[in-house]
mmCIF file of C-alpha atoms in Angstrom:
data_model
loop_
_atom_site.group_PDB
_atom_site.id
_atom_site.type_symbol
_atom_site.label_atom_id
_atom_site.label_comp_id
_atom_site.label_asym_id
_atom_site.label_seq_id
_atom_site.Cartn_x
_atom_site.Cartn_y
_atom_site.Cartn_z
ATOM 1 C CA MET J 1 -46.691 -31.417 12.080
ATOM 2 C CA PHE J 2 -50.471 -30.890 12.209
ATOM 3 C CA LYS J 3 -51.653 -33.638 9.846
ATOM 4 C CA LYS J 4 -54.974 -34.288 11.546
ATOM 5 C CA ILE J 5 -56.685 -30.966 11.086
ATOM 6 C CA ALA J 6 -60.327 -30.898 10.039
ATOM 7 C CA ASP J 7 -61.395 -28.829 7.046
ATOM 8 C CA SER J 8 -63.673 -26.858 9.375
ATOM 9 C CA THR J 9 -60.592 -25.744 11.372
ATOM 10 C CA LEU J 10 -58.765 -24.776 8.178
ATOM 11 C CA GLU J 11 -61.807 -22.737 7.126
ATOM 12 C CA ARG J 12 -61.671 -20.873 10.426
ATOM 13 C CA LEU J 13 -57.948 -20.200 9.934
ATOM 14 C CA SER J 14 -58.801 -18.702 6.525
ATOM 15 C CA LYS J 15 -61.399 -16.522 8.252
ATOM 16 C CA TYR J 16 -58.847 -15.379 10.833
ATOM 17 C CA ILE J 17 -56.373 -14.494 8.066
ATOM 18 C CA ARG J 18 -58.984 -12.322 6.345
ATOM 19 C CA ALA J 19 -60.080 -10.714 9.607
ATOM 20 C CA LEU J 20 -56.449 -9.996 10.515
ATOM 21 C CA GLU J 21 -55.823 -8.393 7.122
ATOM 22 C CA PHE J 22 -58.811 -6.162 7.754
ATOM 23 C CA PHE J 23 -57.533 -5.189 11.217
ATOM 24 C CA ILE J 24 -53.970 -4.607 9.958
ATOM 25 C CA LYS J 25 -55.311 -2.427 7.129
ATOM 26 C CA ASN J 26 -57.132 -0.396 9.787
ATOM 27 C CA ASN J 27 -53.906 -0.025 11.791
ATOM 28 C CA LYS J 28 -54.957 -2.206 14.741
ATOM 29 C CA THR J 29 -51.798 -3.735 16.193
ATOM 30 C CA SER J 30 -53.499 -5.960 18.749
ATOM 31 C CA ILE J 31 -56.885 -7.654 18.966
ATOM 32 C CA SER J 32 -58.792 -9.868 21.367
ATOM 33 C CA SER J 33 -60.171 -13.335 20.687
ATOM 34 C CA GLU J 34 -63.606 -11.646 20.855
ATOM 35 C CA ASP J 35 -62.634 -9.319 17.974
ATOM 36 C CA LEU J 36 -61.651 -12.338 15.890
ATOM 37 C CA ALA J 37 -64.729 -14.317 16.924
ATOM 38 C CA ASP J 38 -66.933 -11.392 16.019
ATOM 39 C CA GLN J 39 -65.615 -11.442 12.438
ATOM 40 C CA GLY J 40 -66.361 -15.076 11.859
ATOM 41 C CA ALA J 41 -69.542 -15.956 13.737
ATOM 42 C CA ILE J 42 -67.453 -18.164 16.041
ATOM 43 C CA THR J 43 -67.162 -18.185 19.842
ATOM 44 C CA SER J 44 -64.111 -16.538 21.379
ATOM 45 C CA ALA J 45 -63.402 -19.834 23.196
ATOM 46 C CA GLN J 46 -63.152 -21.543 19.794
ATOM 47 C CA VAL J 47 -60.746 -18.852 18.592
ATOM 48 C CA ARG J 48 -58.508 -19.302 21.652
ATOM 49 C CA LYS J 49 -58.605 -23.088 21.245
ATOM 50 C CA ASP J 50 -57.726 -22.891 17.548
ATOM 51 C CA LEU J 51 -54.851 -20.491 18.091
ATOM 52 C CA SER J 52 -53.396 -22.232 21.145
ATOM 53 C CA PHE J 53 -53.237 -25.413 19.055
ATOM 54 C CA PHE J 54 -50.724 -23.606 16.861
ATOM 55 C CA GLY J 55 -48.773 -22.419 19.893
ATOM 56 C CA THR J 56 -50.174 -18.896 19.804
ATOM 57 C CA PHE J 57 -51.540 -17.381 22.978
ATOM 58 C CA GLY J 58 -52.999 -13.929 23.512
ATOM 59 C CA LYS J 59 -51.629 -11.796 26.336
ATOM 60 C CA ARG J 60 -54.114 -11.046 29.088
ATOM 61 C CA GLY J 61 -55.372 -7.477 28.736
ATOM 62 C CA ILE J 62 -53.544 -7.009 25.430
ATOM 63 C CA GLY J 63 -54.690 -9.860 23.201
ATOM 64 C CA TYR J 64 -52.954 -11.020 20.046
ATOM 65 C CA ASN J 65 -50.484 -9.040 17.990
ATOM 66 C CA THR J 66 -52.169 -8.794 14.587
ATOM 67 C CA SER J 67 -49.117 -8.967 12.342
ATOM 68 C CA GLU J 68 -47.472 -11.767 14.342
ATOM 69 C CA LEU J 69 -50.684 -13.801 14.287
ATOM 70 C CA HIS J 70 -51.092 -13.153 10.563
ATOM 71 C CA LYS J 71 -47.560 -14.408 9.997
ATOM 72 C CA THR J 72 -48.130 -17.549 12.098
ATOM 73 C CA ILE J 73 -51.373 -18.535 10.365
ATOM 74 C CA SER J 74 -49.945 -17.723 6.914
ATOM 75 C CA ASN J 75 -47.079 -20.028 7.744
ATOM 76 C CA VAL J 76 -49.405 -22.844 8.889
ATOM 77 C CA LEU J 77 -51.536 -22.553 5.755
ATOM 78 C CA GLY J 78 -48.500 -22.293 3.489
ATOM 79 C CA LEU J 79 -49.509 -18.814 2.358
ATOM 80 C CA ASP J 80 -46.008 -17.453 2.865
ATOM 81 C CA LYS J 81 -44.980 -19.309 -0.320
ATOM 82 C CA ASN J 82 -45.947 -19.124 -3.971
ATOM 83 C CA TRP J 83 -47.917 -22.016 -5.466
ATOM 84 C CA ASN J 84 -48.046 -22.752 -9.182
ATOM 85 C CA LEU J 85 -51.411 -23.579 -10.738
ATOM 86 C CA ALA J 86 -52.402 -25.220 -14.010
ATOM 87 C CA ILE J 87 -55.991 -24.703 -15.138
ATOM 88 C CA VAL J 88 -57.680 -27.215 -17.422
ATOM 89 C CA GLY J 89 -60.807 -25.818 -19.054
ATOM 90 C CA ALA J 90 -61.098 -22.286 -20.413
ATOM 91 C CA GLY J 91 -64.873 -21.983 -20.221
ATOM 92 C CA ASN J 92 -66.809 -19.705 -17.850
ATOM 93 C CA ILE J 93 -65.207 -20.948 -14.669
ATOM 94 C CA GLY J 94 -61.710 -21.281 -16.120
ATOM 95 C CA LYS J 95 -61.825 -17.760 -17.544
ATOM 96 C CA SER J 96 -63.106 -16.239 -14.332
ATOM 97 C CA LEU J 97 -60.287 -17.967 -12.421
ATOM 98 C CA ILE J 98 -57.769 -16.534 -14.894
ATOM 99 C CA ASN J 99 -59.232 -13.080 -14.253
ATOM 100 C CA PHE J 100 -59.460 -13.540 -10.483
ATOM 101 C CA ASN J 101 -56.982 -11.026 -9.068
ATOM 102 C CA GLU J 102 -57.088 -12.373 -5.517
ATOM 103 C CA PHE J 103 -55.134 -15.455 -6.617
ATOM 104 C CA ARG J 104 -51.931 -13.601 -7.362
ATOM 105 C CA SER J 105 -52.132 -11.466 -4.227
ATOM 106 C CA ARG J 106 -52.307 -14.683 -2.168
ATOM 107 C CA GLY J 107 -49.359 -16.322 -3.908
ATOM 108 C CA PHE J 108 -51.323 -18.533 -6.327
ATOM 109 C CA ILE J 109 -49.619 -18.155 -9.696
ATOM 110 C CA ILE J 110 -51.293 -19.482 -12.839
ATOM 111 C CA ARG J 111 -48.541 -21.058 -14.943
ATOM 112 C CA GLY J 112 -50.561 -22.801 -17.657
ATOM 113 C CA VAL J 113 -54.079 -22.893 -19.151
ATOM 114 C CA PHE J 114 -55.318 -25.818 -21.219
ATOM 115 C CA ASP J 115 -58.442 -26.698 -23.206
ATOM 116 C CA SER J 116 -59.446 -29.408 -25.652
ATOM 117 C CA ASP J 117 -61.610 -27.137 -27.840
ATOM 118 C CA PRO J 118 -59.695 -26.426 -31.098
ATOM 119 C CA LYS J 119 -61.500 -23.071 -31.362
ATOM 120 C CA LYS J 120 -59.998 -21.926 -28.041
ATOM 121 C CA ILE J 121 -56.433 -23.162 -28.500
ATOM 122 C CA GLY J 122 -53.965 -20.360 -29.120
ATOM 123 C CA LEU J 123 -56.352 -17.665 -27.859
ATOM 124 C CA ASP J 124 -55.150 -15.204 -25.249
ATOM 125 C CA VAL J 125 -57.115 -14.753 -21.999
ATOM 126 C CA ASN J 126 -55.792 -11.953 -19.814
ATOM 127 C CA GLY J 127 -52.256 -12.621 -21.005
ATOM 128 C CA PHE J 128 -52.468 -16.415 -20.903
ATOM 129 C CA THR J 129 -52.277 -18.482 -24.078
ATOM 130 C CA ILE J 130 -54.658 -21.449 -24.083
ATOM 131 C CA HIS J 131 -52.690 -24.608 -24.828
ATOM 132 C CA LYS J 132 -53.945 -27.879 -26.226
ATOM 133 C CA MET J 133 -54.453 -30.886 -23.969
ATOM 134 C CA ASP J 134 -52.058 -33.026 -26.058
ATOM 135 C CA ASP J 135 -49.202 -30.904 -24.724
ATOM 136 C CA PHE J 136 -50.339 -31.124 -21.099
ATOM 137 C CA THR J 137 -47.917 -33.707 -19.696
ATOM 138 C CA GLN J 138 -44.890 -32.248 -21.418
ATOM 139 C CA ARG J 139 -45.631 -28.630 -20.514
ATOM 140 C CA ILE J 140 -46.457 -29.503 -16.918
ATOM 141 C CA LYS J 141 -43.017 -31.071 -16.462
ATOM 142 C CA HIS J 142 -41.307 -27.739 -17.040
ATOM 143 C CA LEU J 143 -43.701 -25.626 -15.003
ATOM 144 C CA ASN J 144 -43.319 -27.111 -11.504
ATOM 145 C CA ILE J 145 -47.102 -27.186 -10.998
ATOM 146 C CA HIS J 146 -48.246 -27.678 -7.394
ATOM 147 C CA ILE J 147 -52.012 -27.643 -7.925
ATOM 148 C CA GLY J 148 -54.123 -28.657 -10.902
ATOM 149 C CA ILE J 149 -57.490 -26.948 -11.309
ATOM 150 C CA ILE J 150 -60.276 -28.816 -13.086
ATOM 151 C CA ALA J 151 -62.746 -26.445 -14.751
ATOM 152 C CA VAL J 152 -64.224 -28.755 -17.384
ATOM 153 C CA THR J 153 -67.704 -30.279 -17.818
ATOM 154 C CA PRO J 154 -68.616 -33.133 -15.437
ATOM 155 C CA GLU J 155 -68.203 -35.886 -18.032
ATOM 156 C CA HIS J 156 -64.536 -34.962 -18.591
ATOM 157 C CA ALA J 157 -63.576 -34.297 -14.965
ATOM 158 C CA GLN J 158 -62.286 -37.787 -14.142
ATOM 159 C CA ASN J 159 -60.198 -38.039 -17.316
ATOM 160 C CA VAL J 160 -58.586 -34.695 -16.593
ATOM 161 C CA ALA J 161 -57.872 -35.758 -13.007
ATOM 162 C CA ASP J 162 -56.250 -38.987 -14.231
ATOM 163 C CA LEU J 163 -54.113 -37.040 -16.708
ATOM 164 C CA MET J 164 -53.039 -34.563 -14.028
ATOM 165 C CA ILE J 165 -52.013 -37.358 -11.689
ATOM 166 C CA SER J 166 -50.152 -39.323 -14.357
ATOM 167 C CA SER J 167 -48.356 -36.068 -15.200
ATOM 168 C CA GLY J 168 -47.119 -35.815 -11.619
ATOM 169 C CA ILE J 169 -49.597 -33.366 -10.078
ATOM 170 C CA THR J 170 -50.338 -34.303 -6.455
ATOM 171 C CA ALA J 171 -53.060 -31.784 -5.526
ATOM 172 C CA ILE J 172 -56.300 -30.984 -7.357
ATOM 173 C CA LEU J 173 -59.060 -28.415 -6.930
ATOM 174 C CA ASN J 174 -62.120 -29.650 -8.799
ATOM 175 C CA PHE J 175 -64.793 -27.200 -9.987
ATOM 176 C CA ALA J 176 -66.714 -29.747 -12.068
ATOM 177 C CA PRO J 177 -70.019 -30.832 -10.487
ATOM 178 C CA LYS J 178 -68.815 -34.437 -10.402
ATOM 179 C CA ASN J 179 -66.872 -36.174 -7.686
ATOM 180 C CA ILE J 180 -63.534 -37.403 -8.910
ATOM 181 C CA LYS J 181 -61.650 -40.419 -7.618
ATOM 182 C CA VAL J 182 -57.967 -40.194 -6.862
ATOM 183 C CA PRO J 183 -55.396 -42.634 -5.461
ATOM 184 C CA GLU J 184 -54.269 -42.351 -1.857
ATOM 185 C CA GLY J 185 -51.733 -39.594 -1.288
ATOM 186 C CA ILE J 186 -53.324 -37.225 -3.821
ATOM 187 C CA ILE J 187 -54.951 -34.160 -2.245
ATOM 188 C CA VAL J 188 -58.312 -33.244 -3.728
ATOM 189 C CA ARG J 189 -60.965 -30.668 -2.854
ATOM 190 C CA ASN J 190 -64.249 -30.207 -4.650
ATOM 191 C CA THR J 191 -65.784 -26.803 -4.913
ATOM 192 C CA ASN J 192 -69.198 -26.172 -6.314
ATOM 193 C CA ILE J 193 -71.020 -22.888 -6.486
ATOM 194 C CA THR J 194 -74.436 -24.476 -6.783
ATOM 195 C CA VAL J 195 -73.993 -26.626 -3.660
ATOM 196 C CA ASN J 196 -73.882 -23.460 -1.569
ATOM 197 C CA LEU J 197 -77.096 -22.280 -3.200
ATOM 198 C CA GLU J 198 -78.665 -25.641 -2.408
ATOM 199 C CA LYS J 199 -77.838 -25.226 1.278
ATOM 200 C CA ILE J 200 -79.740 -21.941 1.148
ATOM 201 C CA THR J 201 -82.760 -23.285 -0.734
ATOM 202 C CA PHE J 202 -83.023 -26.152 1.736
ATOM 203 C CA HIS J 203 -83.554 -23.619 4.520
ATOM 204 C CA LEU J 204 -85.791 -21.356 2.424
ATOM 205 C CA ASN J 205 -87.839 -24.417 1.575
ATOM 206 C CA GLN J 206 -88.190 -25.308 5.260
ATOM 207 C CA ASN J 207 -89.336 -21.791 6.081
ATOM 208 C CA SER J 208 -91.930 -21.614 3.314
ATOM 209 C CA MET P 1 -89.591 -30.457 9.017
ATOM 210 C CA PHE P 2 -85.831 -31.088 9.093
ATOM 211 C CA LYS P 3 -84.587 -27.820 10.582
ATOM 212 C CA LYS P 4 -81.548 -29.247 12.341
ATOM 213 C CA ILE P 5 -79.559 -30.554 9.419
ATOM 214 C CA ALA P 6 -75.820 -29.957 9.327
ATOM 215 C CA ASP P 7 -74.245 -28.359 6.268
ATOM 216 C CA SER P 8 -72.144 -31.505 5.862
ATOM 217 C CA THR P 9 -75.353 -33.544 5.423
ATOM 218 C CA LEU P 10 -76.681 -31.037 2.877
ATOM 219 C CA GLU P 11 -73.397 -31.298 0.988
ATOM 220 C CA ARG P 12 -73.804 -35.070 0.824
ATOM 221 C CA LEU P 13 -77.378 -34.670 -0.455
ATOM 222 C CA SER P 14 -76.003 -32.437 -3.216
ATOM 223 C CA LYS P 15 -73.490 -35.167 -4.013
ATOM 224 C CA TYR P 16 -76.256 -37.775 -4.176
ATOM 225 C CA ILE P 17 -78.286 -35.563 -6.528
ATOM 226 C CA ARG P 18 -75.329 -35.280 -8.896
ATOM 227 C CA ALA P 19 -74.527 -38.980 -8.692
ATOM 228 C CA LEU P 20 -78.194 -39.840 -9.355
ATOM 229 C CA GLU P 21 -78.250 -37.550 -12.403
ATOM 230 C CA PHE P 22 -75.212 -39.391 -13.700
ATOM 231 C CA PHE P 23 -76.862 -42.794 -13.143
ATOM 232 C CA ILE P 24 -80.173 -41.675 -14.675
ATOM 233 C CA LYS P 25 -78.324 -40.316 -17.721
ATOM 234 C CA ASN P 26 -76.726 -43.747 -18.054
ATOM 235 C CA ASN P 27 -80.136 -45.448 -17.863
ATOM 236 C CA LYS P 28 -79.632 -47.077 -14.462
ATOM 237 C CA THR P 29 -83.061 -47.412 -12.842
ATOM 238 C CA SER P 30 -81.839 -48.750 -9.503
ATOM 239 C CA ILE P 31 -78.639 -48.401 -7.518
ATOM 240 C CA SER P 32 -77.205 -49.636 -4.240
ATOM 241 C CA SER P 33 -76.021 -47.517 -1.318
ATOM 242 C CA GLU P 34 -72.517 -48.726 -2.301
ATOM 243 C CA ASP P 35 -72.963 -47.198 -5.782
ATOM 244 C CA LEU P 36 -73.888 -43.875 -4.200
ATOM 245 C CA ALA P 37 -71.118 -44.095 -1.608
ATOM 246 C CA ASP P 38 -68.596 -44.825 -4.337
ATOM 247 C CA GLN P 39 -69.464 -41.552 -6.096
ATOM 248 C CA GLY P 40 -68.917 -39.410 -3.060
ATOM 249 C CA ALA P 41 -66.076 -40.893 -1.038
ATOM 250 C CA ILE P 42 -68.575 -41.728 1.714
ATOM 251 C CA THR P 43 -69.339 -45.048 3.445
ATOM 252 C CA SER P 44 -72.454 -46.935 2.316
ATOM 253 C CA ALA P 45 -73.610 -46.933 5.967
ATOM 254 C CA GLN P 46 -73.567 -43.134 5.888
ATOM 255 C CA VAL P 47 -75.604 -43.150 2.660
ATOM 256 C CA ARG P 48 -78.238 -45.449 4.181
ATOM 257 C CA LYS P 49 -78.359 -43.346 7.346
ATOM 258 C CA ASP P 50 -78.756 -40.105 5.372
ATOM 259 C CA LEU P 51 -81.491 -41.478 3.146
ATOM 260 C CA SER P 52 -83.444 -43.251 5.895
ATOM 261 C CA PHE P 53 -83.577 -39.915 7.721
ATOM 262 C CA PHE P 54 -85.667 -38.648 4.824
ATOM 263 C CA GLY P 55 -87.881 -41.734 4.910
ATOM 264 C CA THR P 56 -86.210 -43.394 1.950
ATOM 265 C CA PHE P 57 -85.133 -47.015 2.250
ATOM 266 C CA GLY P 58 -83.504 -49.185 -0.376
ATOM 267 C CA LYS P 59 -85.081 -52.557 -1.135
ATOM 268 C CA ARG P 60 -82.897 -55.532 -0.245
ATOM 269 C CA GLY P 61 -81.359 -56.998 -3.405
ATOM 270 C CA ILE P 62 -82.710 -54.151 -5.543
ATOM 271 C CA GLY P 63 -81.512 -50.957 -3.910
ATOM 272 C CA TYR P 64 -82.900 -47.496 -4.533
ATOM 273 C CA ASN P 65 -84.959 -46.403 -7.524
ATOM 274 C CA THR P 66 -82.844 -43.667 -9.088
ATOM 275 C CA SER P 67 -85.613 -41.354 -10.334
ATOM 276 C CA GLU P 68 -87.681 -41.674 -7.148
ATOM 277 C CA LEU P 69 -84.648 -40.930 -5.003
ATOM 278 C CA HIS P 70 -83.726 -37.991 -7.226
ATOM 279 C CA LYS P 71 -87.233 -36.630 -6.804
ATOM 280 C CA THR P 72 -87.165 -37.056 -3.008
ATOM 281 C CA ILE P 73 -83.819 -35.326 -2.532
ATOM 282 C CA SER P 74 -84.740 -32.551 -5.001
ATOM 283 C CA ASN P 75 -87.840 -31.990 -2.931
ATOM 284 C CA VAL P 76 -85.889 -31.866 0.342
ATOM 285 C CA LEU P 77 -83.351 -29.395 -1.070
ATOM 286 C CA GLY P 78 -86.079 -27.302 -2.713
ATOM 287 C CA LEU P 79 -84.674 -27.998 -6.178
ATOM 288 C CA ASP P 80 -88.102 -28.800 -7.604
ATOM 289 C CA LYS P 81 -88.845 -25.070 -7.521
ATOM 290 C CA ASN P 82 -87.422 -22.008 -9.216
ATOM 291 C CA TRP P 83 -85.516 -19.490 -7.119
ATOM 292 C CA ASN P 84 -84.964 -15.875 -8.140
ATOM 293 C CA LEU P 85 -81.502 -14.380 -7.719
ATOM 294 C CA ALA P 86 -80.246 -10.799 -7.633
ATOM 295 C CA ILE P 87 -76.516 -10.313 -8.161
ATOM 296 C CA VAL P 88 -74.750 -7.259 -6.783
ATOM 297 C CA GLY P 89 -71.339 -6.711 -8.373
ATOM 298 C CA ALA P 90 -70.640 -7.175 -12.064
ATOM 299 C CA GLY P 91 -66.895 -7.773 -11.796
ATOM 300 C CA ASN P 92 -65.112 -11.069 -12.480
ATOM 301 C CA ILE P 93 -67.174 -13.175 -10.125
ATOM 302 C CA GLY P 94 -70.491 -11.492 -10.936
ATOM 303 C CA LYS P 95 -69.943 -11.882 -14.666
ATOM 304 C CA SER P 96 -68.960 -15.518 -14.388
ATOM 305 C CA LEU P 97 -72.107 -16.179 -12.339
ATOM 306 C CA ILE P 98 -74.185 -14.486 -15.045
ATOM 307 C CA ASN P 99 -72.562 -16.776 -17.621
ATOM 308 C CA PHE P 100 -72.827 -19.897 -15.461
ATOM 309 C CA ASN P 101 -75.270 -22.137 -17.313
ATOM 310 C CA GLU P 102 -75.707 -24.656 -14.502
ATOM 311 C CA PHE P 103 -77.734 -22.088 -12.534
ATOM 312 C CA ARG P 104 -80.675 -22.059 -14.904
ATOM 313 C CA SER P 105 -80.709 -25.837 -15.317
ATOM 314 C CA ARG P 106 -81.032 -26.150 -11.518
ATOM 315 C CA GLY P 107 -83.843 -23.624 -11.232
ATOM 316 C CA PHE P 108 -81.766 -20.621 -10.163
ATOM 317 C CA ILE P 109 -83.002 -17.690 -12.236
ATOM 318 C CA ILE P 110 -81.053 -14.433 -12.309
ATOM 319 C CA ARG P 111 -83.622 -11.626 -12.205
ATOM 320 C CA GLY P 112 -81.425 -8.590 -11.664
ATOM 321 C CA VAL P 113 -77.776 -7.491 -11.823
ATOM 322 C CA PHE P 114 -76.507 -4.377 -10.039
ATOM 323 C CA ASP P 115 -73.242 -2.460 -9.782
ATOM 324 C CA SER P 116 -72.128 0.888 -8.385
ATOM 325 C CA ASP P 117 -69.554 1.587 -11.109
ATOM 326 C CA PRO P 118 -70.995 4.277 -13.463
ATOM 327 C CA LYS P 119 -68.923 2.807 -16.325
ATOM 328 C CA LYS P 120 -70.746 -0.546 -16.006
ATOM 329 C CA ILE P 121 -74.305 0.701 -15.556
ATOM 330 C CA GLY P 122 -76.460 0.128 -18.607
ATOM 331 C CA LEU P 123 -74.060 -2.415 -20.117
ATOM 332 C CA ASP P 124 -75.381 -5.783 -21.248
ATOM 333 C CA VAL P 125 -73.809 -8.995 -19.913
ATOM 334 C CA ASN P 126 -75.175 -12.131 -21.533
ATOM 335 C CA GLY P 127 -78.588 -10.512 -21.946
ATOM 336 C CA PHE P 128 -78.661 -8.841 -18.522
ATOM 337 C CA THR P 129 -78.602 -5.066 -18.178
ATOM 338 C CA ILE P 130 -76.478 -3.850 -15.278
ATOM 339 C CA HIS P 131 -78.570 -1.574 -13.074
ATOM 340 C CA LYS P 132 -77.392 1.094 -10.687
ATOM 341 C CA MET P 133 -77.399 0.481 -6.949
ATOM 342 C CA ASP P 134 -79.649 3.492 -6.312
ATOM 343 C CA ASP P 135 -82.489 1.543 -7.923
ATOM 344 C CA PHE P 136 -81.849 -1.631 -5.935
ATOM 345 C CA THR P 137 -84.602 -1.487 -3.303
ATOM 346 C CA GLN P 138 -87.268 -0.409 -5.750
ATOM 347 C CA ARG P 139 -86.398 -2.961 -8.444
ATOM 348 C CA ILE P 140 -86.093 -5.783 -5.921
ATOM 349 C CA LYS P 141 -89.668 -5.188 -4.763
ATOM 350 C CA HIS P 142 -91.041 -6.104 -8.171
ATOM 351 C CA LEU P 143 -88.769 -9.082 -8.808
ATOM 352 C CA ASN P 144 -89.669 -11.430 -5.939
ATOM 353 C CA ILE P 145 -86.011 -12.133 -5.179
ATOM 354 C CA HIS P 146 -85.359 -15.165 -2.970
ATOM 355 C CA ILE P 147 -81.570 -15.006 -2.783
ATOM 356 C CA GLY P 148 -79.176 -12.074 -2.972
ATOM 357 C CA ILE P 149 -75.681 -12.752 -4.250
ATOM 358 C CA ILE P 150 -72.842 -10.530 -3.085
ATOM 359 C CA ALA P 151 -70.021 -10.346 -5.613
ATOM 360 C CA VAL P 152 -68.401 -7.064 -4.612
ATOM 361 C CA THR P 153 -65.021 -6.229 -3.059
ATOM 362 C CA PRO P 154 -64.619 -7.069 0.661
ATOM 363 C CA GLU P 155 -64.907 -3.462 1.850
ATOM 364 C CA HIS P 156 -68.385 -3.124 0.342
ATOM 365 C CA ALA P 157 -69.751 -6.543 1.296
ATOM 366 C CA GLN P 158 -71.380 -5.545 4.601
ATOM 367 C CA ASN P 159 -73.078 -2.464 3.115
ATOM 368 C CA VAL P 160 -74.522 -4.549 0.290
ATOM 369 C CA ALA P 161 -75.750 -7.173 2.766
ATOM 370 C CA ASP P 162 -77.434 -4.460 4.865
ATOM 371 C CA LEU P 163 -79.095 -3.021 1.758
ATOM 372 C CA MET P 164 -80.313 -6.461 0.670
ATOM 373 C CA ILE P 165 -81.815 -7.154 4.078
ATOM 374 C CA SER P 166 -83.473 -3.743 4.359
ATOM 375 C CA SER P 167 -84.914 -4.383 0.879
ATOM 376 C CA GLY P 168 -86.559 -7.569 2.137
ATOM 377 C CA ILE P 169 -84.111 -10.252 0.988
ATOM 378 C CA THR P 170 -83.879 -13.068 3.557
ATOM 379 C CA ALA P 171 -81.131 -15.261 2.097
ATOM 380 C CA ILE P 172 -77.635 -14.273 0.958
ATOM 381 C CA LEU P 173 -74.781 -16.047 -0.771
ATOM 382 C CA ASN P 174 -71.604 -14.061 -0.162
ATOM 383 C CA PHE P 175 -68.642 -14.368 -2.541
ATOM 384 C CA ALA P 176 -66.681 -11.483 -1.034
ATOM 385 C CA PRO P 177 -63.677 -12.617 1.045
ATOM 386 C CA LYS P 178 -65.150 -10.911 4.121
ATOM 387 C CA ASN P 179 -67.531 -12.343 6.673
ATOM 388 C CA ILE P 180 -70.775 -10.431 6.780
ATOM 389 C CA LYS P 181 -73.014 -10.037 9.815
ATOM 390 C CA VAL P 182 -76.740 -10.532 9.496
ATOM 391 C CA PRO P 183 -79.628 -10.431 11.986
ATOM 392 C CA GLU P 184 -81.178 -13.653 13.242
ATOM 393 C CA GLY P 185 -83.538 -15.242 10.738
ATOM 394 C CA ILE P 186 -81.475 -14.243 7.701
ATOM 395 C CA ILE P 187 -79.845 -17.186 5.925
ATOM 396 C CA VAL P 188 -76.273 -16.581 4.838
ATOM 397 C CA ARG P 189 -73.569 -18.736 3.309
ATOM 398 C CA ASN P 190 -70.058 -17.621 2.478
ATOM 399 C CA THR P 191 -68.256 -19.105 -0.458
ATOM 400 C CA ASN P 192 -64.677 -18.415 -1.230
ATOM 401 C CA ILE P 193 -62.594 -19.909 -3.978
ATOM 402 C CA THR P 194 -59.302 -19.157 -2.293
ATOM 403 C CA VAL P 195 -60.287 -20.880 0.965
ATOM 404 C CA ASN P 196 -60.400 -24.200 -0.867
ATOM 405 C CA LEU P 197 -56.946 -23.542 -2.270
ATOM 406 C CA GLU P 198 -55.738 -22.779 1.248
ATOM 407 C CA LYS P 199 -56.975 -26.173 2.463
ATOM 408 C CA ILE P 200 -54.831 -27.720 -0.247
ATOM 409 C CA THR P 201 -51.722 -25.663 0.450
ATOM 410 C CA PHE P 202 -51.984 -26.516 4.146
ATOM 411 C CA HIS P 203 -51.604 -30.198 3.241
ATOM 412 C CA LEU P 204 -48.949 -29.567 0.572
ATOM 413 C CA ASN P 205 -47.062 -27.534 3.142
ATOM 414 C CA GLN P 206 -47.231 -30.410 5.655
ATOM 415 C CA ASN P 207 -45.917 -32.855 3.048
ATOM 416 C CA SER P 208 -43.002 -30.688 1.945
#
């Protein structure tokens, strides 16, 4: 359908979803492209362009119906389905992901948590038992995992990615501060908390 | 100096820093633009373009000196300095940031943690006492905070941002899934774990 969509567009769609949820919560049934633009530091022309690409057009003088638009964007982003996650690494990041309530409310369901540290295996984190890595491939087969989450130290990130892929996982979200290499056809996104701080310090540094 | 640098360029610089750390750890004193490109799923032409913009040129047949290049990029990103952080919100995200060891190793020093929940105030998290929000402005004044981190629920994000700015903070990293509005001159970056998952589900959804 829309294969060639830039990450920057997808990020805006995520912003629209959140803005729409806010408007719906506040009982607004229709909004203008300006209302949406205002929420995301985007121009209203950009909003109209983005939405028309998905076949959604505001009505002159009325704007967009909030719940219809929410439904359309949810559908485009696949947020009208549940997605099963497996987390490898039960350290700081892994644990905070396990405890992150927003996941479940958005249809991201943690189905398995794994770690290689013998001291952690068998422990319970927020209702999840930490399993050993040796069981990864076999457990994954029964869990219908859509997305593997890497939350290990940088030196182990690539090995974990390789194991996920050989176990049949086709999409990976990597939290390790190390770029991982994957074969063509595997979806991967890297996310790094410190990188966002570095964008800020660059600008602070310029100003000082 | 380099005011007009896109976030995408800054993200690549962060990638180079991490790749260089990996090479330095493995005792490589010089690397090619291909080596760097290989680490970040970038073309070597892009690497050379990025680095030449900062006045750094590889030597033909030798490449780039890893520690010199690390020093140059650290300097550009402001990573050769320490930066003081104040975290507002001691929930899941706030706590995991407090426990996130990579911060300190990169010069990001948590100087204060704040929450509005009376049950949390006075508690110790990894050596940090959680302070009440009423004391925010006064405490901040003595702490020389460079960056405020918002780790509260979406409905409180804007209020916290306003308080940070009125307390003299000029740079904000926002973890709340809500876009915040700031006056001109204030640096803000939004970071959202779920947005990265939504980029993945978009593609999974297209493939299914």
